[in-house]
C-alpha positions as a printed Julia matrix, in Angstrom:
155×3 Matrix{Float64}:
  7.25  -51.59  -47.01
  3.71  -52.47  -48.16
  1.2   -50.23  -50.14
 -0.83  -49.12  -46.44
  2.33  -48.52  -44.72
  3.46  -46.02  -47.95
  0.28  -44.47  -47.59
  0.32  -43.9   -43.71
  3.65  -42.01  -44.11
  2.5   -39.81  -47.0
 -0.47  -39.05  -44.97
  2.03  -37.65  -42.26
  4.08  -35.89  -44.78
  1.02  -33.94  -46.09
 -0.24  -33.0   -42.86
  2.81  -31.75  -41.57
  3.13  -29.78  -44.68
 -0.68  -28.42  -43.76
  0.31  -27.74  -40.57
  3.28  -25.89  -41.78
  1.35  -23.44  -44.04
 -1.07  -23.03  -41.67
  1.3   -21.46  -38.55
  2.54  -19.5   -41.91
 -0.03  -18.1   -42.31
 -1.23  -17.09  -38.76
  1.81  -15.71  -37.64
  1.58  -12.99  -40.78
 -2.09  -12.84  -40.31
 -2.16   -9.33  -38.96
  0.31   -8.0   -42.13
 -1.71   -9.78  -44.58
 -5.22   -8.36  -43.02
 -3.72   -4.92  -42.58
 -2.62   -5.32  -46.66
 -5.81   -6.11  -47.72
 -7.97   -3.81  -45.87
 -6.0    -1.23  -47.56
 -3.71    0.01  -44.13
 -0.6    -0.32  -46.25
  1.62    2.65  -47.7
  4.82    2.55  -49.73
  7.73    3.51  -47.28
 11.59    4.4   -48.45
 14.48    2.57  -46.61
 16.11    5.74  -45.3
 19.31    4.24  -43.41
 20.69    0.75  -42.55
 22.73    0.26  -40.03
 25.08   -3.2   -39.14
 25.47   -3.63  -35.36
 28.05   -6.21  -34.59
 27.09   -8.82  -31.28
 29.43  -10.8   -29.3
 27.75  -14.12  -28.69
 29.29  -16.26  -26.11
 28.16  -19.53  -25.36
 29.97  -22.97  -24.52
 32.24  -22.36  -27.53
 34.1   -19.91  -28.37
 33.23  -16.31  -28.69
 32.45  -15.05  -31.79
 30.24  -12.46  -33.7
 27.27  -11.81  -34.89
 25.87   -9.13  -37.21
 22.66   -7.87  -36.72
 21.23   -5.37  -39.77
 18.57   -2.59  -39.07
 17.08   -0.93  -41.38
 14.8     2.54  -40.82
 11.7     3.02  -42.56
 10.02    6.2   -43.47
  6.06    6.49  -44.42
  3.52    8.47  -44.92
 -0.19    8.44  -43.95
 -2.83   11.49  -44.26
 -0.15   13.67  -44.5
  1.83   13.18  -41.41
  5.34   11.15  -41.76
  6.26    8.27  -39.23
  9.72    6.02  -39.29
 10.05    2.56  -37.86
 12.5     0.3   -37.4
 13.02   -3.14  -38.55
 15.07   -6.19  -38.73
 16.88   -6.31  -41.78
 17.59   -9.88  -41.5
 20.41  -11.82  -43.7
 18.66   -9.88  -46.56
 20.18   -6.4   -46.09
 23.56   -7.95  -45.33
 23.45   -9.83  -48.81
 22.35   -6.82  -50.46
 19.04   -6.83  -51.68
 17.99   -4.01  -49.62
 19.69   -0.59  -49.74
 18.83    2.97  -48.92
 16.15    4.03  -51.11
 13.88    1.21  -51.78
 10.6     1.59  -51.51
  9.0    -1.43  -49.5
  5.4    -2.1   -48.27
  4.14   -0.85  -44.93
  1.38   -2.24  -43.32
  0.1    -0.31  -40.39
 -2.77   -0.48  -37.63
 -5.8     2.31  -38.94
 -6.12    3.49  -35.34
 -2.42    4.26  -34.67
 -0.77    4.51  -37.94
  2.67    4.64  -36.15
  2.55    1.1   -35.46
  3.03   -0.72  -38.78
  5.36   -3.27  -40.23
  7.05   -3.53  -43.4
  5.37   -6.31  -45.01
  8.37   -7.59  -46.97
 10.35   -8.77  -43.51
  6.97  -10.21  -42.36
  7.28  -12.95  -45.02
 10.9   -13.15  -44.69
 11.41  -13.57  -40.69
 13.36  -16.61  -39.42
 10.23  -18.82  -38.34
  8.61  -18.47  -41.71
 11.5   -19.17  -44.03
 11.97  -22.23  -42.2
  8.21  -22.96  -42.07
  8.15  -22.02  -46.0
 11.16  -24.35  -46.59
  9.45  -27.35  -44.64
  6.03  -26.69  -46.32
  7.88  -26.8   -49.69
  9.5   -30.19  -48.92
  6.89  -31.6   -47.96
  4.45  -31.07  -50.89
  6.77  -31.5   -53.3
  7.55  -35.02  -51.95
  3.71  -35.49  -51.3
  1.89  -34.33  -53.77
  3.16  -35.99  -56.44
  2.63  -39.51  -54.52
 -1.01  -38.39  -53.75
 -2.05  -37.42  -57.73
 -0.68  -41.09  -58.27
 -2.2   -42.99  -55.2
 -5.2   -41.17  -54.64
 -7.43  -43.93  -56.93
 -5.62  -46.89  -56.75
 -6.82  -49.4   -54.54
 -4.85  -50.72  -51.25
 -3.14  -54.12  -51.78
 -1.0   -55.43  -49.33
  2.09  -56.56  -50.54
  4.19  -59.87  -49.32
């Protein structure tokens, strides 16, 4: 593969790593402008439940658990609850009743909010987060060392 053809490829690799960051970073937009505008509040995981799904599909049935997790805050004095995905992380264990997470909430109605911790860690991001990684850590290094040297096709 020559020099140009190496280069073309890292090009791609870089951009889709760009690319990844950027739909990052606009699908948590709203949590991260809410945070810092200062429409956040420290909330306390009061229960987590474990509902158990039956997925059926061309295979064979089987089960899937889904983990909820309440949320109670406080703003100006009054006290709201919401309810969020827990994710794989409350099945694993890193979130139990009485943690105190982040809650990000809208100024005008302060009962809709979202608990900034399972912005970051929804489905679509920790995949986009793994691909973004991937890429610059292939990428990056490549570009520091290419980025001066001159293009000289190889035969």
């Amino acid at each position: 593969m020559s020099t140009a053809q190496k280069r073309k490829y890292l090009k791609y690799t870089l951009a889709t790593g760009w690319l990844c960051l950027f739909i990052m970073l606009l699908l948590s937009s709203s949590v991260f402008t809410g945070f810092i505008n200062g429409n956040s509040a420290s909330g306390t995981v009061v229960d987590k439940q474990v509902y158990i799904e039956q997925i059926r599909g061309t295979g064979s049935p089987r089960q899937s658990q889904l983990h909820e997790i309440t949320v109670q805050y406080q703003v100006a004095g009054e006290t709201y609850q919401i309810y969020a995905n827990g994710h794989i992380y409350a099945g694993m264990g890193l979130i139990d009743e009485g943690d105190t997470l982040t809650v990000v909430y809208s100024p005008g109605n302060p009962a809709q909010a979202q608990v900034l911790s399972y912005a970051l860690y929804s489905p679509m991001v920790s995949i986009l987060g793994y691909v973004t990684f991937v890429c610059f850590l292939v990428g990056f290094p490549r570009w520091l060392l290419w980025r001066n040297k001159p293009i000289t096709d190889e035969k």
